[in-house]
């Protein structure tokens, strides 16, 4: 079998395991991207969310063979961007991070939302984050953080 080649956080990589292996496990076990969390393995919690060619996906539901030639961005890669800096400040300002388990997925979901809708309403934000479960914050602080990031990053999205 030929290696599966893709771009991970801006770097060309190749994976020589089975094409049916979950992207989640490959990212964590082979590439040590620990921001990608295993929460449910059913695509329900968003803890394993990544950007696949700019689209938010749950990596637990993606076979590694499907990413051949694609770009995968995890929080490790996204945190090097100006967009992350805006989201990071916004989350910190409203104390939106509690235990931190869901935050990588939440941040990537927020980035995906703001890329499509740079001026979301509260309802838009809640819908955009609806695939991500948080057991600590009650969501209000996270929603406020995303709305604040939209204002601060006006023109960036």
mmCIF file of C-alpha atoms in Angstrom:
data_model
loop_
_atom_site.group_PDB
_atom_site.id
_atom_site.type_symbol
_atom_site.label_atom_id
_atom_site.label_comp_id
_atom_site.label_asym_id
_atom_site.label_seq_id
_atom_site.Cartn_x
_atom_site.Cartn_y
_atom_site.Cartn_z
ATOM 1 C CA UNK A 1 0.000 0.000 0.000
ATOM 2 C CA UNK A 2 1.202 3.488 -0.838
ATOM 3 C CA UNK A 3 1.580 6.009 1.947
ATOM 4 C CA UNK A 4 -1.254 8.460 2.484
ATOM 5 C CA UNK A 5 0.114 11.956 1.962
ATOM 6 C CA UNK A 6 -1.487 15.080 3.353
ATOM 7 C CA UNK A 7 -0.603 18.430 4.869
ATOM 8 C CA UNK A 8 -0.745 18.641 8.657
ATOM 9 C CA UNK A 9 -0.520 22.121 10.114
ATOM 10 C CA UNK A 10 1.342 23.343 7.046
ATOM 11 C CA UNK A 11 3.792 20.430 6.845
ATOM 12 C CA UNK A 12 3.703 17.648 4.254
ATOM 13 C CA UNK A 13 3.378 14.284 6.005
ATOM 14 C CA UNK A 14 2.712 10.703 5.015
ATOM 15 C CA UNK A 15 1.080 7.830 6.845
ATOM 16 C CA UNK A 16 1.838 4.234 5.959
ATOM 17 C CA UNK A 17 -0.781 2.487 8.115
ATOM 18 C CA UNK A 18 -4.222 1.308 7.091
ATOM 19 C CA UNK A 19 -6.371 3.754 5.158
ATOM 20 C CA UNK A 20 -9.281 2.830 7.411
ATOM 21 C CA UNK A 21 -7.544 4.023 10.586
ATOM 22 C CA UNK A 22 -9.360 6.924 12.220
ATOM 23 C CA UNK A 23 -7.864 10.344 11.632
ATOM 24 C CA UNK A 24 -8.276 10.944 15.380
ATOM 25 C CA UNK A 25 -5.913 8.143 16.361
ATOM 26 C CA UNK A 26 -3.424 8.918 13.615
ATOM 27 C CA UNK A 27 -3.225 12.558 14.693
ATOM 28 C CA UNK A 28 -2.743 11.674 18.356
ATOM 29 C CA UNK A 29 -0.632 8.526 18.145
ATOM 30 C CA UNK A 30 1.517 9.161 15.073
ATOM 31 C CA UNK A 31 1.779 12.959 14.978
ATOM 32 C CA UNK A 32 1.329 13.680 18.713
ATOM 33 C CA UNK A 33 -1.279 16.400 18.194
ATOM 34 C CA UNK A 34 -2.697 16.187 21.687
ATOM 35 C CA UNK A 35 -5.176 19.041 21.222
ATOM 36 C CA UNK A 36 -7.318 16.520 19.341
ATOM 37 C CA UNK A 37 -9.220 14.776 22.131
ATOM 38 C CA UNK A 38 -11.057 11.455 22.151
ATOM 39 C CA UNK A 39 -14.408 12.179 23.750
ATOM 40 C CA UNK A 40 -16.938 9.854 22.170
ATOM 41 C CA UNK A 41 -15.700 8.242 18.908
ATOM 42 C CA UNK A 42 -19.197 8.866 17.520
ATOM 43 C CA UNK A 43 -18.981 12.420 16.162
ATOM 44 C CA UNK A 44 -21.204 13.761 18.938
ATOM 45 C CA UNK A 45 -18.951 15.813 21.200
ATOM 46 C CA UNK A 46 -16.604 17.842 18.961
ATOM 47 C CA UNK A 47 -13.554 17.251 21.166
ATOM 48 C CA UNK A 48 -11.705 15.800 18.171
ATOM 49 C CA UNK A 49 -12.643 18.591 15.759
ATOM 50 C CA UNK A 50 -10.121 19.641 13.116
ATOM 51 C CA UNK A 51 -10.238 21.760 9.988
ATOM 52 C CA UNK A 52 -10.122 19.581 6.890
ATOM 53 C CA UNK A 53 -9.529 21.789 3.864
ATOM 54 C CA UNK A 54 -11.026 24.607 5.936
ATOM 55 C CA UNK A 55 -14.170 22.715 6.944
ATOM 56 C CA UNK A 56 -14.797 21.695 10.536
ATOM 57 C CA UNK A 57 -14.985 17.894 10.891
ATOM 58 C CA UNK A 58 -14.905 15.421 13.738
ATOM 59 C CA UNK A 59 -11.724 13.453 13.181
ATOM 60 C CA UNK A 60 -13.186 10.388 14.897
ATOM 61 C CA UNK A 61 -15.528 9.988 11.914
ATOM 62 C CA UNK A 62 -12.900 10.371 9.178
ATOM 63 C CA UNK A 63 -10.799 7.537 7.817
ATOM 64 C CA UNK A 64 -7.216 8.611 7.243
ATOM 65 C CA UNK A 65 -7.471 7.414 3.644
ATOM 66 C CA UNK A 66 -10.007 10.180 3.012
ATOM 67 C CA UNK A 67 -7.445 12.903 3.740
ATOM 68 C CA UNK A 68 -5.084 11.991 0.893
ATOM 69 C CA UNK A 69 -3.971 15.293 -0.641
ATOM 70 C CA UNK A 70 -5.928 17.361 1.884
ATOM 71 C CA UNK A 71 -4.935 19.950 4.439
ATOM 72 C CA UNK A 72 -5.590 19.138 8.101
ATOM 73 C CA UNK A 73 -5.288 21.868 10.719
ATOM 74 C CA UNK A 74 -5.392 21.130 14.435
ATOM 75 C CA UNK A 75 -5.129 23.654 17.229
ATOM 76 C CA UNK A 76 -1.346 23.101 17.201
ATOM 77 C CA UNK A 77 -1.237 24.645 13.720
ATOM 78 C CA UNK A 78 -4.064 27.132 14.168
ATOM 79 C CA UNK A 79 -2.491 28.673 17.257
ATOM 80 C CA UNK A 80 0.228 30.135 15.032
ATOM 81 C CA UNK A 81 -2.304 32.412 13.293
ATOM 82 C CA UNK A 82 -3.544 35.917 13.942
ATOM 83 C CA UNK A 83 -7.093 34.546 14.044
ATOM 84 C CA UNK A 84 -6.127 32.319 16.958
ATOM 85 C CA UNK A 85 -4.609 35.285 18.801
ATOM 86 C CA UNK A 86 -7.938 37.116 18.574
ATOM 87 C CA UNK A 87 -9.911 34.083 19.763
ATOM 88 C CA UNK A 88 -7.393 33.378 22.527
ATOM 89 C CA UNK A 89 -7.717 36.914 23.917
ATOM 90 C CA UNK A 90 -11.507 36.805 23.649
ATOM 91 C CA UNK A 91 -11.748 33.470 25.493
ATOM 92 C CA UNK A 92 -9.389 34.722 28.225
ATOM 93 C CA UNK A 93 -11.194 38.048 28.684
ATOM 94 C CA UNK A 94 -14.497 36.376 29.573
ATOM 95 C CA UNK A 95 -13.014 33.327 31.354
ATOM 96 C CA UNK A 96 -14.513 30.983 28.777
ATOM 97 C CA UNK A 97 -12.033 28.194 29.548
ATOM 98 C CA UNK A 98 -12.643 25.978 32.544
ATOM 99 C CA UNK A 99 -11.165 22.471 32.380
ATOM 100 C CA UNK A 100 -9.996 22.971 28.787
ATOM 101 C CA UNK A 101 -10.974 19.566 27.380
ATOM 102 C CA UNK A 102 -13.468 20.974 24.850
ATOM 103 C CA UNK A 103 -11.631 24.208 24.069
ATOM 104 C CA UNK A 104 -9.509 23.088 21.092
ATOM 105 C CA UNK A 105 -12.662 21.912 19.315
ATOM 106 C CA UNK A 106 -14.592 24.999 20.411
ATOM 107 C CA UNK A 107 -11.871 27.330 19.120
ATOM 108 C CA UNK A 108 -11.749 25.563 15.749
ATOM 109 C CA UNK A 109 -15.559 25.562 15.569
ATOM 110 C CA UNK A 110 -15.523 29.295 16.313
ATOM 111 C CA UNK A 111 -12.908 29.876 13.619
ATOM 112 C CA UNK A 112 -14.940 27.873 11.095
ATOM 113 C CA UNK A 113 -18.079 29.817 12.008
ATOM 114 C CA UNK A 114 -16.385 33.211 11.794
ATOM 115 C CA UNK A 115 -14.829 32.284 8.446
ATOM 116 C CA UNK A 116 -18.323 31.739 7.048
ATOM 117 C CA UNK A 117 -20.137 34.398 9.076
ATOM 118 C CA UNK A 118 -17.844 37.149 10.404
ATOM 119 C CA UNK A 119 -20.727 38.940 12.176
ATOM 120 C CA UNK A 120 -22.777 36.184 13.813
ATOM 121 C CA UNK A 121 -25.748 36.758 16.072
ATOM 122 C CA UNK A 122 -25.910 34.961 19.401
ATOM 123 C CA UNK A 123 -28.192 32.386 17.787
ATOM 124 C CA UNK A 124 -25.678 31.906 14.939
ATOM 125 C CA UNK A 125 -22.879 31.307 17.457
ATOM 126 C CA UNK A 126 -24.929 28.818 19.461
ATOM 127 C CA UNK A 127 -25.792 26.944 16.275
ATOM 128 C CA UNK A 128 -22.186 27.074 15.041
ATOM 129 C CA UNK A 129 -20.932 25.585 18.301
ATOM 130 C CA UNK A 130 -23.781 23.095 18.685
ATOM 131 C CA UNK A 131 -21.610 20.144 17.654
ATOM 132 C CA UNK A 132 -19.270 20.760 20.586
ATOM 133 C CA UNK A 133 -20.147 19.663 24.101
ATOM 134 C CA UNK A 134 -18.852 21.427 27.196
ATOM 135 C CA UNK A 135 -19.494 20.057 30.644
ATOM 136 C CA UNK A 136 -18.082 22.996 32.607
ATOM 137 C CA UNK A 137 -18.997 26.454 31.367
ATOM 138 C CA UNK A 138 -22.676 26.420 30.512
ATOM 139 C CA UNK A 139 -21.726 27.862 27.095
ATOM 140 C CA UNK A 140 -22.606 31.511 27.816
ATOM 141 C CA UNK A 141 -18.989 32.576 28.318
ATOM 142 C CA UNK A 142 -17.935 30.730 25.158
ATOM 143 C CA UNK A 143 -20.708 32.373 23.140
ATOM 144 C CA UNK A 144 -19.668 35.784 24.511
ATOM 145 C CA UNK A 145 -16.042 35.048 23.630
ATOM 146 C CA UNK A 146 -16.918 34.215 20.029
ATOM 147 C CA UNK A 147 -19.011 37.358 19.675
ATOM 148 C CA UNK A 148 -16.198 39.452 21.176
ATOM 149 C CA UNK A 149 -13.701 37.830 18.794
ATOM 150 C CA UNK A 150 -15.967 38.686 15.874
ATOM 151 C CA UNK A 151 -15.892 42.345 16.920
ATOM 152 C CA UNK A 152 -12.171 42.461 17.699
ATOM 153 C CA UNK A 153 -11.206 40.574 14.576
ATOM 154 C CA UNK A 154 -13.473 42.593 12.292
ATOM 155 C CA UNK A 155 -11.960 42.284 8.817
ATOM 156 C CA UNK A 156 -9.773 39.343 9.824
ATOM 157 C CA UNK A 157 -12.381 36.698 9.138
#
